[in-house]
PDB file of C-alpha atoms and ligand atoms in Angstrom:
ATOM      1  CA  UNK G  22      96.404-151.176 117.856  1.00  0.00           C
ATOM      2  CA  UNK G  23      93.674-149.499 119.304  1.00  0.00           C
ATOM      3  CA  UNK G  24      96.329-148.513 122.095  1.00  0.00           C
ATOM      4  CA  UNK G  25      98.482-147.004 119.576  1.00  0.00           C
ATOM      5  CA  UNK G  26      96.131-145.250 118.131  1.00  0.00           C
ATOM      6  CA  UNK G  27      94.879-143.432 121.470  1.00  0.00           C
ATOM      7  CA  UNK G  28      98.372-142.089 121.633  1.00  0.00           C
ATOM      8  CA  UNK G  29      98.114-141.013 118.154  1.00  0.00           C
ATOM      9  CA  UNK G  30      94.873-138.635 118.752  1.00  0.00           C
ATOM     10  CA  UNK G  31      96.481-137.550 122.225  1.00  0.00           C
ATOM     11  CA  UNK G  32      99.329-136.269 120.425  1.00  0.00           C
ATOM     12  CA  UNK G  33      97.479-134.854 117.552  1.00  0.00           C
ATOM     13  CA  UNK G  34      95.099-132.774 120.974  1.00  0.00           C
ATOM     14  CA  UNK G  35      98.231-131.416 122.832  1.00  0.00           C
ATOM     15  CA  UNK G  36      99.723-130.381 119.529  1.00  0.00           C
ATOM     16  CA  UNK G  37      96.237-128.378 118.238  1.00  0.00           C
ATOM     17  CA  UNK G  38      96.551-126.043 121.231  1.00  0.00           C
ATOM     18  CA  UNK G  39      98.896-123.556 120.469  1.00  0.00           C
ATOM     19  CA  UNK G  40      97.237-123.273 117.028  1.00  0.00           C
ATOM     20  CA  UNK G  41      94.035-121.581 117.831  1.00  0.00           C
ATOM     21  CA  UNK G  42      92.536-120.261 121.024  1.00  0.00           C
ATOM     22  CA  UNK G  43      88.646-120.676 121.213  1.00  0.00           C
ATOM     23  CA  UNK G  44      88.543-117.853 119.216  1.00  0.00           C
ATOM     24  CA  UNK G  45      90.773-118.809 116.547  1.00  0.00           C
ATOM     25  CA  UNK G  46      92.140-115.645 117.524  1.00  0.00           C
ATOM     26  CA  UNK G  47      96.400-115.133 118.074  1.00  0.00           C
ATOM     27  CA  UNK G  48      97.786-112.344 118.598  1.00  0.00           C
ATOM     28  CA  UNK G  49     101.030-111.539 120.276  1.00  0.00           C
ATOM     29  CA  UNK G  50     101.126-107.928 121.572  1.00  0.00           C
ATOM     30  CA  UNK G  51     104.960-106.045 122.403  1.00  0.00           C
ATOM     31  CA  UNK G  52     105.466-104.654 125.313  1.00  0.00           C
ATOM     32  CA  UNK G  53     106.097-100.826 125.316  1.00  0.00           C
ATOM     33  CA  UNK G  54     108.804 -99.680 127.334  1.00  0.00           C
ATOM     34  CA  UNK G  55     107.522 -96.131 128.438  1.00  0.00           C
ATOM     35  CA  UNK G  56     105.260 -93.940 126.716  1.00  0.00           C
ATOM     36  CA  UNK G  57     104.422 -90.671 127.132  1.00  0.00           C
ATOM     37  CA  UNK G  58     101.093 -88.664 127.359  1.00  0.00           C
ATOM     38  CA  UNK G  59     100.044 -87.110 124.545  1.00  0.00           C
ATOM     39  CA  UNK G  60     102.771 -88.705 122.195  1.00  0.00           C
ATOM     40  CA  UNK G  61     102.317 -90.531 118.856  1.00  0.00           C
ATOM     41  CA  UNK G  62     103.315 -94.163 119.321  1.00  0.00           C
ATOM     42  CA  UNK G  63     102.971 -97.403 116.725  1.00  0.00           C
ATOM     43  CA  UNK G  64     102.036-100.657 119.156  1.00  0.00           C
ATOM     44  CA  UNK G  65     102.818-103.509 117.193  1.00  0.00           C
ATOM     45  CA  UNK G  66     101.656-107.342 117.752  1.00  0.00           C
ATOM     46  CA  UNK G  67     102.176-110.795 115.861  1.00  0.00           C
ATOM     47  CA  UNK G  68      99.468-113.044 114.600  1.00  0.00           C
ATOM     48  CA  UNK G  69      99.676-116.663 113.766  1.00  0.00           C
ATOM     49  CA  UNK G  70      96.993-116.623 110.970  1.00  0.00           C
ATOM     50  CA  UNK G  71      95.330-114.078 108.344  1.00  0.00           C
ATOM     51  CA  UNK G  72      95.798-112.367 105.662  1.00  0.00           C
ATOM     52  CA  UNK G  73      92.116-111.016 105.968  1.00  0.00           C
ATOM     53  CA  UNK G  74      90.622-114.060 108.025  1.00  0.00           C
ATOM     54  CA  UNK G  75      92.007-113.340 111.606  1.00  0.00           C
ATOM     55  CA  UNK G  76      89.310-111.519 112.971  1.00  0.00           C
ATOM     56  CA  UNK G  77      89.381-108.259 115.110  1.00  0.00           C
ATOM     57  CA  UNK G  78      90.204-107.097 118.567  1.00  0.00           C
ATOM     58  CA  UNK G  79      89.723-104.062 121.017  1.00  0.00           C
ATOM     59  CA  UNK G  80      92.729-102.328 121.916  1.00  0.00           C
ATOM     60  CA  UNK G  81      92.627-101.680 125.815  1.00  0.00           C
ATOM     61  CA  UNK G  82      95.038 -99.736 128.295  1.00  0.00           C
ATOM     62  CA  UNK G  83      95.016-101.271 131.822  1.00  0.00           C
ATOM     63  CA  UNK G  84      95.986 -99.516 134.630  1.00  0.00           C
ATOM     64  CA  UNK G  85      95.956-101.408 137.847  1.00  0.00           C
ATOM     65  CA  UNK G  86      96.629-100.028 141.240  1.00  0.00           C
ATOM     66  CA  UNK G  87      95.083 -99.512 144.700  1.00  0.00           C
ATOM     67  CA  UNK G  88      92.242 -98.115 144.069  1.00  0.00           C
ATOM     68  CA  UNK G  89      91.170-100.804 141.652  1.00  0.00           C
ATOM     69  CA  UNK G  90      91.648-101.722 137.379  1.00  0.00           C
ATOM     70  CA  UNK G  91      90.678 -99.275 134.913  1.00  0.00           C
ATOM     71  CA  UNK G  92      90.250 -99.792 131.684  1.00  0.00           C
ATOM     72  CA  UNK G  93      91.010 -97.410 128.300  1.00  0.00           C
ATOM     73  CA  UNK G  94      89.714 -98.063 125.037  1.00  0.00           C
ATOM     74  CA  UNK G  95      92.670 -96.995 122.394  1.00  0.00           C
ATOM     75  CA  UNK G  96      91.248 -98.784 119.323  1.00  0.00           C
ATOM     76  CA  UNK G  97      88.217-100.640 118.748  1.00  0.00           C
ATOM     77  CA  UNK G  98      87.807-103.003 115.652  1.00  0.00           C
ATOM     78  CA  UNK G  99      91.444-103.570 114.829  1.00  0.00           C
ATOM     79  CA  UNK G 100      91.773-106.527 112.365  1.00  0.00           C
ATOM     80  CA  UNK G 101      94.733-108.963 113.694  1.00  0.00           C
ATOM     81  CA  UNK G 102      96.273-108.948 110.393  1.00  0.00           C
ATOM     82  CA  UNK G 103      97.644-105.134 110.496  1.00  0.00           C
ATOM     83  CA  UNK G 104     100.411-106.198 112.935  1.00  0.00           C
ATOM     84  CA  UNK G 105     100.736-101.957 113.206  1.00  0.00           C
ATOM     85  CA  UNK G 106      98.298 -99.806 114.855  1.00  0.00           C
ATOM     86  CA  UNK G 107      99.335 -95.688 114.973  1.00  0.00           C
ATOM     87  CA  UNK G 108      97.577 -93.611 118.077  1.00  0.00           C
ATOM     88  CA  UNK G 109      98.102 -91.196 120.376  1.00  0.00           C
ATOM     89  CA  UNK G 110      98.695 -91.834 124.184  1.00  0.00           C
ATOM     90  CA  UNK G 111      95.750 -90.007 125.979  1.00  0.00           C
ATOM     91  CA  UNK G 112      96.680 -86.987 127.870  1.00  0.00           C
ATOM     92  CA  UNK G 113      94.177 -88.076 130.090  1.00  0.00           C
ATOM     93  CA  UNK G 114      95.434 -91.005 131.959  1.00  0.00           C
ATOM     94  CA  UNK G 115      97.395 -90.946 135.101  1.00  0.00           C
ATOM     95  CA  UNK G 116     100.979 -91.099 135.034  1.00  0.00           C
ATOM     96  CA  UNK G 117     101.672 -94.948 136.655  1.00  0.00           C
ATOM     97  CA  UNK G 118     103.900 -97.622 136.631  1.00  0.00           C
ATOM     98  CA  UNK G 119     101.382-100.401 135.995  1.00  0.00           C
ATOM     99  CA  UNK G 120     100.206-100.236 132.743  1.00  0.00           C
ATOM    100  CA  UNK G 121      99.246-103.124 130.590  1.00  0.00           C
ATOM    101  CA  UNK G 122      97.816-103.361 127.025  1.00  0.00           C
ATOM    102  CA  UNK G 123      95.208-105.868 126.406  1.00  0.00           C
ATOM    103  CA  UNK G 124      94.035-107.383 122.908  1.00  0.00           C
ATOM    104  CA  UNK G 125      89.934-108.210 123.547  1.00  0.00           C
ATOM    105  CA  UNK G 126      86.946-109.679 122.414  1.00  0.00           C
ATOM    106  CA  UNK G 127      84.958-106.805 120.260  1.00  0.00           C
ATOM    107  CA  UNK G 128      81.909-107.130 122.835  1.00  0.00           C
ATOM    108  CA  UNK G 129      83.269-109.080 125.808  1.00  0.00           C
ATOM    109  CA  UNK G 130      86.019-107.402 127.424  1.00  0.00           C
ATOM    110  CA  UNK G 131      86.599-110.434 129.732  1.00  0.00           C
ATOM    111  CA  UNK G 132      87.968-112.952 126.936  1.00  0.00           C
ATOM    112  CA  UNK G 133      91.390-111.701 126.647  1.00  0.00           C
ATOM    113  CA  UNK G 134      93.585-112.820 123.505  1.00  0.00           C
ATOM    114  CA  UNK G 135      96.675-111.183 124.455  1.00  0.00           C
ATOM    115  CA  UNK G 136      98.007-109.338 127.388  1.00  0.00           C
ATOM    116  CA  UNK G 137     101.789-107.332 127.184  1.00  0.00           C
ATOM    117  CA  UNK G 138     104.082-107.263 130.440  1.00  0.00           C
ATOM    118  CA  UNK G 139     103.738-103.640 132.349  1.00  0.00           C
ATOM    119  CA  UNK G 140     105.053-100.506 131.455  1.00  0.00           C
ATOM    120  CA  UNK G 141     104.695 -97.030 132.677  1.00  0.00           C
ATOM    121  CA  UNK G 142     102.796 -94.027 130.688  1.00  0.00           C
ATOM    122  CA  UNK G 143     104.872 -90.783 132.114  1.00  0.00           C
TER     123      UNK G 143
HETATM  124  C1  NAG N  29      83.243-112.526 121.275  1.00  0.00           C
HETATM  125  O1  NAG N  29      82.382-112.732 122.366  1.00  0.00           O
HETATM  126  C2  NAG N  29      81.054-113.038 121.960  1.00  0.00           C
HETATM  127  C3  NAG N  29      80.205-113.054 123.230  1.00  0.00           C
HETATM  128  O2  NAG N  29      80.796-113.887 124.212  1.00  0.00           O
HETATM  129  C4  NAG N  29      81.046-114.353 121.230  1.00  0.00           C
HETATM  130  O3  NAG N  29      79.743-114.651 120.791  1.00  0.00           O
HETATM  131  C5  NAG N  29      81.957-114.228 120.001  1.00  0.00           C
HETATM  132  O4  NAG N  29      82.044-115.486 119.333  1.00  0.00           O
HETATM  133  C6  NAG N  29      83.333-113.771 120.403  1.00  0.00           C
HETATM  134  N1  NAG N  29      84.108-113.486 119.205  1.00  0.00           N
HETATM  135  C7  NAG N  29      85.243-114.127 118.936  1.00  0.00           C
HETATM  136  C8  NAG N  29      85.943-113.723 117.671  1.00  0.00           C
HETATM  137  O5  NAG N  29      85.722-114.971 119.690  1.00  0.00           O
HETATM  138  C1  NAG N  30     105.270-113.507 121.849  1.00  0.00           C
HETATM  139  O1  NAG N  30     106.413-112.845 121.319  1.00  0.00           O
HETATM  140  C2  NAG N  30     107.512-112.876 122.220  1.00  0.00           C
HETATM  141  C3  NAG N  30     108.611-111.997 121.633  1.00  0.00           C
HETATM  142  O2  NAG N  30     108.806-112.238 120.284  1.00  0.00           O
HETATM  143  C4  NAG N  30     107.962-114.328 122.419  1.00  0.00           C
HETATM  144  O3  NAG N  30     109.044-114.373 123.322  1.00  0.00           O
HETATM  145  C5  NAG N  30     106.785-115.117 122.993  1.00  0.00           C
HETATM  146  O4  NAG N  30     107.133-116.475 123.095  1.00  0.00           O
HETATM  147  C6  NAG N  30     105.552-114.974 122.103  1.00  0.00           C
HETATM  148  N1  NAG N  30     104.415-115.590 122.795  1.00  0.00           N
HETATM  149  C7  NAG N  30     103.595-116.430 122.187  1.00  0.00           C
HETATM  150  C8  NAG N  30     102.449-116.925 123.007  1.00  0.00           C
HETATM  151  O5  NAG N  30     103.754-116.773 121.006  1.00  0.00           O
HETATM  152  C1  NAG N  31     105.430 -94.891 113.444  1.00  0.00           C
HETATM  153  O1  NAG N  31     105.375 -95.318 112.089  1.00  0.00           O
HETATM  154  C2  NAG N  31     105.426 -94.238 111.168  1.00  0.00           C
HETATM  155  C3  NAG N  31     105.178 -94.786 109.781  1.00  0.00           C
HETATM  156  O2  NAG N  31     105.875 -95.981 109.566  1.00  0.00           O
HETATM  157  C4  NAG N  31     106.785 -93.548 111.293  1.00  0.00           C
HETATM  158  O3  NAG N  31     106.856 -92.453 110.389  1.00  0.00           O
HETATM  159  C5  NAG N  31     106.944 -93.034 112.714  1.00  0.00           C
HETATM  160  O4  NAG N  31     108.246 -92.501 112.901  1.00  0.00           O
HETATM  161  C6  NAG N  31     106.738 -94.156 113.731  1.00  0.00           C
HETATM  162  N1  NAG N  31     106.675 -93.568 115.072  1.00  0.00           N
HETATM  163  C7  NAG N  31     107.306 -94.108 116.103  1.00  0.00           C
HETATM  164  C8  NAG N  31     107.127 -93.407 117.400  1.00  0.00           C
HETATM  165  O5  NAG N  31     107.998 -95.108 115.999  1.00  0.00           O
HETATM  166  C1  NAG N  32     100.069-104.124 139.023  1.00  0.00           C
HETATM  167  O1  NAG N  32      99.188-104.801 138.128  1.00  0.00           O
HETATM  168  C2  NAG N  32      99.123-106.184 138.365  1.00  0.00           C
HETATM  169  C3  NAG N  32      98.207-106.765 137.307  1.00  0.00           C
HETATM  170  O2  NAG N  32      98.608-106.353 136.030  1.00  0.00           O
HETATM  171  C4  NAG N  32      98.586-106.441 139.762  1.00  0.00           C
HETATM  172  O3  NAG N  32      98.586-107.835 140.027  1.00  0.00           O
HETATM  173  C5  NAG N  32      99.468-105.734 140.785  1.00  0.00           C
HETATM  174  O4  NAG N  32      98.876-105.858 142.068  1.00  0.00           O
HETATM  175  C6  NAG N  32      99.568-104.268 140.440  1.00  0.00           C
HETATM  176  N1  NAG N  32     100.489-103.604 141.367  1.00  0.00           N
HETATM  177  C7  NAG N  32     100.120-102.556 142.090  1.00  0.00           C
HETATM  178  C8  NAG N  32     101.189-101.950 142.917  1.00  0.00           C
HETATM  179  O5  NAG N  32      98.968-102.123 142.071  1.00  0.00           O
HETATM  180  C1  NAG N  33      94.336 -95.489 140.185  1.00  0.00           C
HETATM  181  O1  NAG N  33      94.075 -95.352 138.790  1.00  0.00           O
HETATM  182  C2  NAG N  33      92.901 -94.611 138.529  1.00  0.00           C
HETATM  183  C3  NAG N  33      92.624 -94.625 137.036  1.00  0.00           C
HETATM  184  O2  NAG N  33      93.673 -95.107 136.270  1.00  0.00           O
HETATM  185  C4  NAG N  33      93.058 -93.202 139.044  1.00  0.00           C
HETATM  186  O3  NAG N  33      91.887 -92.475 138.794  1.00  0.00           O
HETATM  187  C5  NAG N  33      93.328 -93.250 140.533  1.00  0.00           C
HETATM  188  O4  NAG N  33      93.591 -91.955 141.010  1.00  0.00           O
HETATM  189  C6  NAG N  33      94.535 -94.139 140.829  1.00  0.00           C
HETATM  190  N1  NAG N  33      94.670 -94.320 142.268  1.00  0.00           N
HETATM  191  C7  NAG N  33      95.849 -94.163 142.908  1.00  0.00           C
HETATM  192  C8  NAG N  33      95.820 -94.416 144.371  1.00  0.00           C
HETATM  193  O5  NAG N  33      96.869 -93.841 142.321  1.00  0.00           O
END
């Protein structure tokens, strides 16, 4: 019995994990294929729970290359539950191969919820 019910409450752990992060944040960003400077684009993500009670994020483009990763803020305060956020690729940014969009933490920018593939920003 009490063997059984061990397995029981393992099962019941591995099962909770895809569920909710520490956070109880999920979100599920798309990868872009290219974008271009200066060009209106709609990023879209999924999250596994809301309306209204899924928290926000920071929106952050990643560029990563020799000389190090730098970070760009595109949206702060984004509630999870839009799915949809409109903006306009910075003009700003170097043209690169090696972009990545990450979904963050409001004030730590090291606990990542969601990170896309690469793309480039032409
Ligand atoms: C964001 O990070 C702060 C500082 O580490 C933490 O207190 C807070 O709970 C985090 N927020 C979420 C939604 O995880
Ligand atoms: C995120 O979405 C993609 C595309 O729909 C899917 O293949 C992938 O499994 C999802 N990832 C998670 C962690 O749900
Ligand atoms: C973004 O969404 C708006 C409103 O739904 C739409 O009018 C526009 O064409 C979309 N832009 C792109 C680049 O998909
Ligand atoms: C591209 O970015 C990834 C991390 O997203 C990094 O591991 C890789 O070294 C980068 N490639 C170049 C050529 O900088
Ligand atoms: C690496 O990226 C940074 C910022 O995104 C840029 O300022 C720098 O010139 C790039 N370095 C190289 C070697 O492309």
């Amino acid at each position: 019995m009490a063997f059984l019910r061990s397995a029981f409450m393992l099962a019941a752990t591995i099962l909770a994990i895809p569920l909710a992060s520490a956070s109880g944040m999920t979100v599920n960003l798309t990868t872009p294929t290219v974008w271009m400077r200066g060009t209106n684009v709609n990023e879209t993500w999924s999250s596994g729970v809301g309306p209204y009670n899924s928290g926000s994020f920071n929106l952050l483009l990643v560029n990563t290359n020799d000389t190090g990763v730098t970070q760009y803020t595109l949206a702060t305060n984004v509630p999870a539950y839009y799915d949809i956020i409109h903006f306009t690729v910075p003009t700003d940014v170097p043209v690169s191969s090696n972009y990545t969009l990450q979904a963050v933490n409001l004030t730590n920018y090291g606990d990542i919820y969601d990170q896309s593939g690469t793309f480039s920003i032409d």
